[in-house]
Amino acid sequence: MRYRDFHRESVANPDDFWRREAGRIHWQTPFDQVLDRSNPPFARWFCGGRTNLCFNAVDRHLPARAHQNALVYVSTETGIERRYTYADLHAEVNRMAAVMRSLGVKRGQRVLIYLPMIPEAVFAVLACARLGAIHSVVFGGFAAPSLAARIDDAKPVLLVSADAGARGGKVIDYTPLVDEAMARAEYAPPKVLLIDRQLAPERLNAPYLVDYEPLREQHYDVQVPCEWLESNEPSYILYTSGTTGKPKGVQRDVGGYAVALAASMEYIFEGRAGDTLFTASDIGWVVGHSYIIYAPLLAGMTTVMYEGTPVRPDGGIWWRLVEQHRINLMFTAPTAIRVLKKQDPALLRSADLSSLRTLFLAGEPLDEPTAEWISAALGKPVVDNYWQTETGWPMLAIQRGVEPLPQKLGSPGVPCYGYDLVLRNEHTGEPCAQGEKGVITLSYPLPPGCMQTVWGDDARFVKTYWESVPGQPVYSTFDWGVQDSDGYVTILGRTDDVINVAGHRLGTREIEEAISSHAAVAEVAVVGVNDAVKGQAALAFVVLRDAGGAASPADAQTLAASLAATVDRQLGAIGRPARVHFVPMLPKTRSGKLLRRAIAALAEGRDPGDLPTIEDASALQSIREAVSAGDS
Ligand code: ATP
Ligand code: MG
């Protein structure tokens, strides 16, 4: 099948297209309408159909795959490795569901899951799906205020947590965080179900703490039937990363999500039943929801869940996992590959990677040097894919399962089937000409699997996402890009990262891409600051590959000049940053995204505000120091 025809049919005739795809999952009651467009911008998929995500991910595979591994768990933090067949997974999910039910969890109620990367997190998610309860997973790295804010928004009847997480060999005691969040939250749930990993001291004295283990024993053989949900009932709430502001509670449905993920496994990921997928992300992010938990299980695959960093015990650990578990597909973020790039290449070469077919990368721009390095090192296709928490599955990618179009460096590829993706002029809302920069938008209706609404706030959903492009009732991604004559889109940054230098609109990503092509550069962030003459000026914050590279002011000056020359060559002098600052590290979110707004605030001497999602707050200090040193 040719990609072009496939895509055209999917947007021209979504009813027929998705009716066919819906056959990938089990419907307890068939749907009577593929798509209800009576209330735009809301779209309802597979109306009247009844199904269950847990049934499709687990129970349905029992006849053929009871003894196949469903979940392989590896923790380099605790040294624990466990394998669960589909039969084991079924048993554990039933136990967890029985325990939740005994604590009063019912269909439609929320359960907040605040857990590290342990198998029980998967059990808890699937147990909610089984009961028809709505899960909201909160990334385990968040501190108490972020947790409390999400509790108050989701109003859960139960919180599931653990005694501790672990990262880089350090134990992070969760119970004080949970206590603080429970005290701060207005809607603190009556009970906290605690998974005791025995990493932190036993402490069950708080009245709301309930120990999971004895309850699991009590419910060891209990079977909990799947609740058959109408396709459009909510399955979960997941808050966005909060890179650009207050996180939004993305609400997802049941049937549309199941169909979309099952289809993506074939058309985008080329995953087949029996394959093994290792998604190195966190269950707290959308990549974890879709491609650690749901999609591989819906497709009858084995999913590998990993707790640890890519460099401990050494930078070869992920490649050894590929060899040991005969991993076929791998999915992670560019930031992880940049970390691995700094490791000894022998670590990669010494592993047997013959089982691996493809590496998928998403979450932030994949810069060309990193893409080139990893493709050459692996000798396998590397597939960049662009999407958001809101969409649940890729919007842009080379869809190898449809047609293996060539990759173009710097672009995640072409619009995925189902998405009527149009670049639009941000002032007029009109479609852009080829090569003209614009906002990446999606026309109504969004395909199955995308957000239904903002949890509890339909008005915010409409206003935020559908009323941002002038004169056009289209969904805004708030990303900025450019499309070439073959349909390939390059992401140029977020719309609020677009800067205006002397009347020219530049995406910060373009300047970053030019700077990062310089051999001395490990990472770079470009932000716009107010400039009396030009309106805005670009500032670059550069992390060097060799930390001593700009040790003396003279070295720094030479290097800055050489970076400016690189930008001149690739973008022209208009893109040349007004100043280059060398810093030891850049502030990022816990999911590895650059916090450009915070950097811009610091560069303008403003307060960056609350940054609950920041990975390492000391990075802010290095920006502050660089700016004030540059000003003196
Ligand atoms: P918030 O919306 O709360 O500010 P966020 O946008 O960082 O948070 P996510 O939904 O996790 O939360 O991230 C999606 C964003 O990540 C996209 O809108 C885009 O800006 C960026 N992104 C994702 N994949 C890619 C990619 N392959 N290339 C470039 N950018 C990407
Ligand atoms: Mg976003």
XYZ file of C-alpha atoms and ligand atoms in Angstrom:
664
model
C 0.000 0.000 0.000
C 1.306 3.457 -0.853
C 1.505 5.897 2.027
C -0.118 8.734 0.106
C -3.277 6.802 -0.750
C -3.452 5.300 2.694
C -3.253 8.688 4.366
C -5.680 10.313 1.938
C -8.292 7.644 2.521
C -7.930 7.892 6.295
C -8.789 11.595 6.357
C -11.229 11.666 3.447
C -13.213 8.732 4.694
C -12.540 8.249 8.404
C -15.712 6.249 8.995
C -14.717 3.434 6.658
C -11.065 3.612 7.556
C -11.587 3.312 11.307
C -14.449 0.826 11.017
C -11.920 -1.548 9.468
C -9.287 -0.806 12.104
C -11.793 -1.383 14.914
C -11.723 -5.077 14.059
C -8.346 -5.286 15.793
C -9.957 -5.323 19.225
C -12.681 -7.284 20.947
C -16.062 -5.599 21.252
C -18.381 -7.164 23.787
C -21.179 -5.195 22.139
C -20.602 -3.897 18.605
C -20.710 -0.135 18.066
C -23.571 1.314 16.081
C -21.838 4.469 14.851
C -18.154 4.861 13.961
C -17.964 8.615 14.499
C -20.342 11.059 16.107
C -19.574 14.580 14.880
C -22.715 16.218 16.194
C -20.892 18.370 18.746
C -17.611 19.733 17.361
C -14.834 20.103 18.387
C -15.731 17.030 20.431
C -15.602 13.731 18.589
C -16.988 10.428 19.820
C -15.640 7.206 18.356
C -17.304 3.812 18.100
C -20.496 4.971 19.794
C -22.525 2.341 21.555
C -19.695 -0.201 21.399
C -18.746 -1.839 24.665
C -15.254 -3.009 25.395
C -12.546 -3.096 28.065
C -8.858 -2.192 27.797
C -7.744 -4.795 30.319
C -9.647 -7.543 28.556
C -8.016 -6.620 25.266
C -4.547 -6.289 26.771
C -4.612 -9.437 28.898
C -7.563 -11.833 28.919
C -7.935 -11.980 25.170
C -4.424 -13.439 24.798
C -4.882 -16.270 27.302
C -6.009 -18.944 24.836
C -2.980 -18.486 22.564
C -0.305 -16.874 24.762
C -0.835 -17.846 28.397
C 2.779 -19.021 28.642
C 4.384 -16.260 26.611
C 6.053 -13.488 28.596
C 3.827 -10.442 28.774
C 6.015 -8.345 31.055
C 9.744 -8.579 31.666
C 10.853 -6.392 34.526
C 14.460 -5.343 35.073
C 15.661 -3.017 37.799
C 19.325 -2.129 37.902
C 18.511 -0.143 41.036
C 17.526 -3.160 43.122
C 19.019 -5.953 41.010
C 15.563 -7.489 40.656
C 14.504 -9.182 37.443
C 11.057 -10.742 37.001
C 9.109 -12.291 34.193
C 5.352 -12.467 34.011
C 3.604 -14.593 31.407
C 0.176 -13.514 30.208
C -1.256 -16.018 32.709
C 0.809 -14.476 35.530
C -0.163 -10.983 34.479
C -3.811 -11.984 34.430
C -3.524 -13.356 37.974
C -1.716 -10.295 39.328
C -4.124 -7.852 37.714
C -7.065 -9.776 39.176
C -5.493 -9.630 42.630
C -4.882 -5.919 42.358
C -8.401 -5.329 41.022
C -9.885 -7.393 43.848
C -7.930 -5.384 46.415
C -9.015 -2.087 44.866
C -12.611 -3.267 44.801
C -12.371 -4.238 48.467
C -11.247 -0.663 49.163
C -14.350 0.643 47.456
C -13.074 1.532 43.985
C -15.897 1.609 41.438
C -16.447 2.300 37.778
C -15.937 5.944 36.846
C -14.052 6.802 40.025
C -10.447 7.979 39.909
C -7.418 6.162 41.258
C -4.210 8.107 41.438
C -1.095 6.034 40.865
C 2.111 7.489 42.253
C 4.609 4.715 41.809
C 8.154 4.105 40.711
C 8.904 1.751 37.827
C 7.745 -1.509 39.414
C 5.494 -4.223 37.970
C 2.747 -3.275 40.419
C 2.380 -0.009 38.492
C 1.347 -1.990 35.411
C -0.946 -4.174 37.524
C -2.563 -1.088 39.061
C -3.166 0.565 35.700
C -4.699 -2.590 34.245
C -6.704 -3.244 37.411
C -8.294 0.191 37.054
C -9.082 -0.556 33.429
C -10.633 -3.865 34.485
C -12.865 -2.192 37.055
C -13.759 0.691 34.783
C -12.050 3.081 37.206
C -10.147 6.033 35.732
C -6.433 5.954 36.449
C -4.269 8.977 36.731
C -0.598 8.133 36.900
C 1.583 10.827 38.408
C 5.274 10.617 37.585
C 7.087 9.241 40.636
C 9.717 11.954 40.458
C 7.270 14.737 41.287
C 7.418 16.328 44.705
C 4.507 16.779 47.112
C 3.066 20.064 45.730
C 2.750 18.624 42.200
C 1.176 15.477 43.595
C -1.257 17.494 45.716
C -2.294 19.641 42.735
C -3.095 16.519 40.718
C -4.999 14.963 43.638
C -7.154 18.070 43.872
C -7.808 18.098 40.149
C -8.579 14.374 39.758
C -10.271 13.878 43.162
C -9.318 10.203 43.461
C -10.977 7.724 45.828
C -7.685 5.891 46.237
C -4.003 6.629 45.913
C -1.593 3.806 45.145
C 1.993 4.404 46.171
C 5.142 2.665 47.340
C 7.567 2.997 50.205
C 10.287 4.275 47.899
C 11.684 4.834 44.472
C 15.326 4.551 43.485
C 17.420 6.434 40.989
C 21.117 6.252 40.272
C 21.652 4.142 43.391
C 19.844 6.570 45.684
C 16.677 5.558 47.516
C 13.915 8.164 47.461
C 11.564 7.710 50.368
C 8.025 8.261 49.052
C 5.998 8.193 52.264
C 7.020 11.669 53.482
C 6.047 13.015 50.043
C 2.719 11.230 50.195
C 2.113 12.506 53.736
C 2.838 16.053 52.684
C 0.654 15.796 49.577
C -2.200 14.291 51.618
C -1.906 17.160 54.086
C -1.807 19.801 51.334
C -4.589 18.355 49.203
C -8.135 19.502 49.729
C -9.546 16.253 48.346
C -7.154 13.808 49.957
C -8.462 10.291 49.301
C -9.434 8.199 52.329
C -6.872 5.454 51.653
C -3.358 5.054 50.297
C -2.520 1.557 49.117
C 1.156 1.036 49.776
C 3.430 -1.328 47.871
C 6.237 -2.131 50.270
C 9.463 -2.712 48.343
C 11.351 -2.757 51.634
C 13.656 -0.029 50.471
C 12.643 2.550 53.057
C 11.954 2.020 56.754
C 8.542 0.452 57.475
C 6.107 3.210 58.379
C 2.425 2.471 58.276
C 1.365 4.585 61.212
C -0.565 7.154 59.181
C -4.238 6.150 59.456
C -4.790 6.133 55.698
C -1.919 3.802 54.805
C -3.001 0.292 53.794
C -0.379 -2.358 53.157
C -0.853 -4.110 49.805
C 0.873 -7.409 50.497
C -1.533 -8.885 53.103
C -4.514 -7.784 51.010
C -2.988 -9.406 47.940
C -2.666 -12.672 49.897
C -6.298 -12.409 50.973
C -7.450 -11.920 47.372
C -4.992 -14.321 45.814
C -7.502 -16.382 43.849
C -10.277 -13.877 43.387
C -11.415 -13.300 39.809
C -12.762 -9.886 38.976
C -14.902 -9.626 35.850
C -14.127 -6.914 33.299
C -16.555 -3.978 33.325
C -17.785 -3.465 29.793
C -17.516 0.241 29.174
C -19.086 2.289 26.448
C -16.301 3.225 24.065
C -16.418 6.900 25.077
C -16.275 6.470 28.828
C -12.962 7.822 30.158
C -10.099 5.394 30.665
C -7.567 7.743 32.160
C -6.374 11.226 32.927
C -2.767 12.147 32.314
C -1.329 15.558 32.976
C 0.980 17.083 30.339
C 4.650 17.584 31.202
C 4.153 21.222 32.110
C 6.947 22.524 29.918
C 4.943 25.586 28.962
C 2.718 26.195 31.936
C 0.082 24.695 34.192
C -0.328 21.002 33.303
C -3.564 20.074 31.566
C -5.467 16.927 32.546
C -5.697 15.079 29.253
C -8.719 12.761 29.281
C -8.758 9.716 27.048
C -11.520 7.285 26.040
C -11.539 3.481 25.984
C -12.447 2.145 22.527
C -10.793 4.784 20.376
C -7.559 4.510 22.318
C -7.489 0.711 22.045
C -8.075 0.804 18.292
C -5.563 3.611 17.682
C -2.796 1.882 19.635
C -3.402 -1.505 18.037
C -3.254 0.065 14.570
C -0.120 2.087 15.388
C 1.666 -1.078 16.440
C 1.400 -2.395 12.908
C 1.592 0.723 10.743
C 4.151 2.784 12.665
C 6.082 0.364 14.873
C 5.874 -2.822 12.804
C 5.370 -4.787 15.995
C 3.833 -8.239 15.803
C 2.418 -10.598 18.389
C 5.299 -12.439 20.043
C 7.788 -9.579 19.496
C 9.580 -7.930 22.394
C 9.424 -4.153 22.826
C 11.620 -2.192 25.225
C 10.304 1.305 25.813
C 12.774 3.123 28.013
C 10.542 5.827 29.386
C 8.468 6.197 32.530
C 4.904 5.091 33.158
C 4.282 8.672 34.314
C 4.540 9.953 30.728
C 2.340 9.323 27.737
C 5.008 7.239 25.995
C 4.903 4.952 29.017
C 1.112 4.700 29.002
C 0.918 3.944 25.315
C 4.098 2.002 24.602
C 5.227 0.424 27.875
C 1.775 -0.686 28.926
C -1.134 -0.640 26.517
C 0.027 -0.977 22.908
C 2.461 -3.904 23.285
C -0.030 -5.832 25.408
C -2.945 -5.100 23.094
C -0.783 -6.538 20.311
C 0.196 -9.706 22.228
C 3.827 -8.673 22.541
C 6.294 -8.848 25.422
C 6.979 -5.500 27.048
C 10.227 -4.788 28.879
C 9.940 -2.442 31.842
C 13.156 -0.961 33.163
C 13.966 0.843 36.394
C 17.309 2.567 36.306
C 19.405 4.937 34.248
C 20.997 4.199 30.860
C 24.502 4.485 32.357
C 24.394 2.314 35.445
C 26.141 -0.014 36.078
C 27.662 1.235 32.816
C 26.654 2.729 29.474
C 26.241 -0.710 27.911
C 23.306 -1.803 30.051
C 20.535 -1.121 27.509
C 22.443 -2.890 24.742
C 22.994 -5.912 26.987
C 19.265 -5.950 27.696
C 18.645 -6.088 23.943
C 20.959 -9.086 23.706
C 19.665 -10.917 26.788
C 15.977 -10.473 26.083
C 16.188 -10.651 22.287
C 14.514 -7.247 22.065
C 13.086 -6.486 18.612
C 11.966 -2.899 19.016
C 13.229 -0.135 21.221
C 11.706 3.261 22.018
C 13.217 6.119 24.003
C 13.881 9.874 23.950
C 16.703 11.682 22.141
C 18.014 12.901 25.486
C 18.864 9.299 26.456
C 20.737 8.809 23.193
C 22.710 11.999 23.795
C 23.707 10.574 27.168
C 24.753 7.284 25.577
C 26.700 9.097 22.865
C 29.132 10.253 25.522
C 29.840 6.630 26.524
C 32.537 4.326 25.187
C 31.324 3.100 21.751
C 32.822 -0.324 22.514
C 29.930 -0.850 24.969
C 27.488 -0.747 22.086
C 29.604 -2.783 19.699
C 30.257 -5.613 22.141
C 26.547 -6.482 22.492
C 24.748 -8.784 20.074
C 22.060 -6.520 18.649
C 20.947 -8.890 15.903
C 17.410 -9.193 17.307
C 16.845 -5.429 17.148
C 14.965 -4.184 14.104
C 14.219 -0.524 14.786
C 14.841 2.236 17.313
C 12.071 4.803 17.854
C 12.724 8.219 19.366
C 10.226 10.856 20.494
C 9.576 13.623 22.974
C 11.853 16.391 21.778
C 13.714 17.371 18.642
C 16.167 14.791 17.385
C 19.151 16.838 16.334
C 21.015 15.722 13.235
C 24.362 14.839 14.860
C 22.605 12.554 17.361
C 20.466 10.973 14.634
C 23.517 10.333 12.479
C 25.547 8.924 15.326
C 22.930 6.442 16.521
C 21.939 5.301 13.018
C 25.556 4.613 12.127
C 26.306 2.952 15.466
C 23.305 0.615 15.308
C 23.127 0.059 11.574
C 19.318 -0.120 11.948
C 16.524 2.292 11.094
C 16.057 5.073 13.631
C 12.521 6.436 13.510
C 11.873 9.874 14.948
C 8.212 10.411 15.777
C 6.403 13.537 16.861
C 3.359 13.645 19.134
C 1.974 14.952 22.399
C 0.308 13.748 25.563
C -2.848 15.097 23.947
C -2.703 12.822 20.895
C -1.661 9.583 22.626
C 0.127 8.226 19.555
C 2.339 9.639 16.783
C 1.204 12.494 14.525
C 4.325 12.546 12.373
C 6.535 9.588 11.512
C 7.799 7.455 8.711
C 5.104 4.787 8.862
C 7.255 1.843 7.920
C 4.381 -0.594 8.218
C 2.557 1.328 5.487
C 5.458 2.274 3.238
C 9.107 2.592 4.279
C 9.664 6.062 2.853
C 13.193 7.424 3.186
C 14.115 9.316 6.350
C 15.157 12.925 6.058
C 17.503 14.080 8.769
C 15.964 16.704 11.026
C 12.371 15.735 10.204
C 10.196 13.226 12.051
C 8.565 12.482 8.701
C 5.111 12.803 7.206
C 1.623 13.074 8.775
C 0.346 9.803 10.191
C -2.864 8.308 8.810
C -5.895 9.642 10.644
C -4.388 13.088 11.163
C -5.431 15.879 8.831
C -2.325 17.863 9.704
C -2.026 21.340 8.203
C 0.572 24.035 8.765
C -1.122 27.391 9.090
C -0.086 30.993 9.097
C -0.361 32.129 12.709
C -1.853 35.525 11.749
C -4.312 34.596 9.022
C -4.985 30.934 9.848
C -4.600 30.142 6.140
C -2.659 27.021 5.101
C 1.035 27.719 4.567
C 2.716 27.374 1.216
C 5.449 24.757 0.928
C 8.484 25.958 2.812
C 6.519 28.618 4.691
C 6.765 28.380 8.470
C 3.605 27.989 10.452
C 1.684 26.490 13.342
C 1.083 22.756 13.165
C -2.671 22.233 13.372
C -5.077 19.323 13.080
C -8.458 19.602 11.410
C -11.612 18.265 13.020
C -12.142 15.490 13.954
C -9.083 14.275 15.825
C -8.588 10.560 15.133
C -9.335 7.850 17.706
C -6.989 7.762 20.698
C -6.609 11.531 20.989
C -7.752 13.505 24.014
C -11.506 13.781 24.497
C -11.375 16.902 26.607
C -9.543 18.491 29.523
C -10.646 16.603 32.608
C -13.529 18.448 34.221
C -13.130 21.479 31.967
C -14.678 21.235 28.506
C -14.469 25.011 28.163
C -10.718 24.957 28.655
C -10.398 22.214 26.036
C -12.286 24.288 23.480
C -10.660 27.589 24.328
C -7.067 26.368 24.701
C -6.829 23.958 21.824
C -9.509 24.966 19.308
C -9.633 28.755 19.485
C -5.964 29.632 19.136
C -5.624 29.802 15.360
C -7.248 32.959 13.990
C -10.517 32.363 12.222
C -10.114 28.582 12.028
C -11.823 25.972 14.201
C -8.752 23.734 14.210
C -6.715 22.037 16.915
C -3.438 23.780 17.678
C -0.435 21.711 18.696
C 1.337 24.911 19.777
C 4.312 23.687 17.800
C 5.836 25.516 14.896
C 7.130 23.820 11.772
C 7.733 23.814 8.067
C 6.696 21.288 5.421
C 8.612 20.432 2.258
C 7.333 19.415 -1.163
C 7.352 15.714 -0.212
C 5.164 16.390 2.812
C 7.935 16.041 5.392
C 7.528 18.326 8.380
C 10.387 19.752 10.410
C 9.577 20.945 13.931
C 10.983 24.414 14.581
C 10.061 24.686 18.251
C 7.006 25.616 20.252
C 4.949 28.567 19.128
C 5.938 30.552 22.167
C 9.590 29.883 21.334
C 9.340 31.657 18.012
C 11.335 34.844 18.102
C 11.130 37.960 16.024
C 14.511 39.419 15.123
C 14.243 42.650 13.162
C 11.004 41.483 11.577
C 12.160 37.940 10.785
C 10.346 35.033 12.402
C 12.766 32.377 13.586
C 12.117 29.164 15.434
C 14.635 28.723 18.217
C 15.026 25.136 17.022
C 16.507 26.321 13.714
C 19.262 28.204 15.474
C 19.822 25.337 17.908
C 20.113 22.882 15.058
C 22.754 25.049 13.387
C 24.764 25.466 16.592
C 24.573 21.805 17.535
C 26.117 20.840 14.200
C 29.377 22.342 15.516
C 31.726 19.595 16.688
C 32.439 21.203 20.063
C 28.791 21.362 21.122
C 27.061 18.742 23.257
C 23.774 20.593 23.853
C 22.309 24.006 23.247
C 19.274 26.094 24.140
C 18.367 29.242 22.269
C 15.918 31.767 23.684
C 14.671 35.176 22.636
C 15.091 38.214 24.888
C 13.810 41.744 24.453
C 16.076 43.962 22.442
C 15.589 47.706 22.152
C 16.713 47.814 18.522
C 15.685 44.520 16.928
C 12.582 43.705 18.957
C 14.080 40.444 20.076
C 17.547 38.984 20.103
C 18.590 35.350 20.289
C 20.770 34.159 23.153
C 22.453 30.776 23.035
C 23.321 28.700 26.084
C 25.805 26.054 25.091
C 27.024 22.940 26.903
C 30.337 21.871 25.450
C 31.339 18.324 24.805
C 34.657 19.024 26.484
C 33.902 20.984 29.642
C 37.305 22.730 29.507
C 36.753 23.966 25.941
C 35.944 27.531 26.967
C 38.086 27.673 30.067
C 39.694 31.036 29.362
C 37.834 34.138 28.164
C 39.947 34.067 24.989
C 38.955 30.448 24.252
C 35.328 31.316 24.895
C 35.508 34.242 22.519
C 37.132 32.198 19.747
C 34.567 29.460 20.165
C 31.655 31.899 20.201
C 32.930 33.399 16.958
C 33.243 29.989 15.392
C 29.673 29.118 16.448
C 28.422 32.402 14.984
C 30.166 31.548 11.710
C 28.451 28.140 11.666
C 25.047 29.813 12.101
C 25.872 32.360 9.385
C 26.650 29.554 6.972
C 23.469 27.612 7.669
C 20.853 30.254 8.423
C 22.376 33.546 7.493
C 23.457 36.347 9.792
C 19.854 36.960 10.861
C 19.963 33.788 12.961
C 23.245 34.634 14.615
C 22.809 34.738 18.391
C 23.489 38.128 19.954
C 25.422 36.359 22.707
C 26.681 32.855 23.416
C 26.969 31.695 27.008
C 28.797 28.529 27.991
C 27.139 26.641 30.834
C 27.769 23.296 32.521
C 24.145 22.151 32.108
C 20.708 23.223 30.917
C 17.478 23.234 32.929
C 15.164 20.456 31.801
C 11.900 18.903 32.851
C 11.886 15.480 34.439
C 10.986 14.143 31.007
C 14.096 15.638 29.421
C 12.590 18.694 27.715
C 14.392 22.015 27.718
C 12.760 24.648 29.912
C 13.268 27.485 27.437
C 10.747 29.798 29.069
C 12.622 29.594 32.356
C 15.905 30.270 30.576
C 14.386 33.269 28.789
C 13.062 34.636 32.079
C 16.483 34.353 33.701
C 18.142 35.912 30.664
C 15.842 38.918 31.033
C 16.476 39.069 34.768
C 12.953 37.901 35.591
C 11.873 35.277 38.097
C 11.370 31.949 36.282
C 8.450 31.188 38.616
C 7.535 27.817 40.061
C 9.125 24.922 38.208
C 7.815 21.786 39.885
C 8.792 19.628 36.931
C 12.451 20.633 36.810
C 14.999 17.812 36.849
C 17.852 19.658 38.577
C 17.230 23.153 39.912
C 20.940 23.925 40.134
C 20.905 24.313 36.355
C 19.018 27.591 36.906
C 21.879 28.923 38.957
C 24.387 28.235 36.196
C 22.201 30.173 33.746
C 21.948 33.071 36.194
C 25.714 33.104 36.673
C 26.414 32.949 32.945
C 24.044 35.839 32.290
C 25.429 38.071 34.992
C 29.032 37.264 34.009
C 28.171 38.163 30.414
C 26.606 41.454 31.477
C 29.543 42.642 33.539
P 2.941 21.191 28.389
O 2.003 20.990 27.247
O 2.303 21.035 29.717
O 3.769 22.435 28.272
P 4.733 19.305 27.086
O 4.212 19.886 25.813
O 6.214 19.308 27.285
O 4.029 20.001 28.343
P 4.295 16.567 26.272
O 2.923 16.300 25.799
O 4.987 15.515 27.050
O 4.223 17.811 27.232
O 5.250 16.947 25.067
C 4.820 17.113 23.746
C 5.705 18.117 23.037
O 7.051 17.609 22.913
C 5.305 18.404 21.621
O 4.238 19.331 21.546
C 6.602 18.926 21.014
O 6.830 20.270 21.378
C 7.641 18.062 21.697
N 7.983 16.887 20.857
C 7.533 15.624 21.007
N 8.071 14.787 20.102
C 8.890 15.535 19.324
C 9.725 15.252 18.180
N 9.841 14.019 17.689
N 10.398 16.287 17.632
C 10.284 17.537 18.129
N 9.521 17.865 19.203
C 8.828 16.881 19.791
Mg 2.340 20.516 25.282
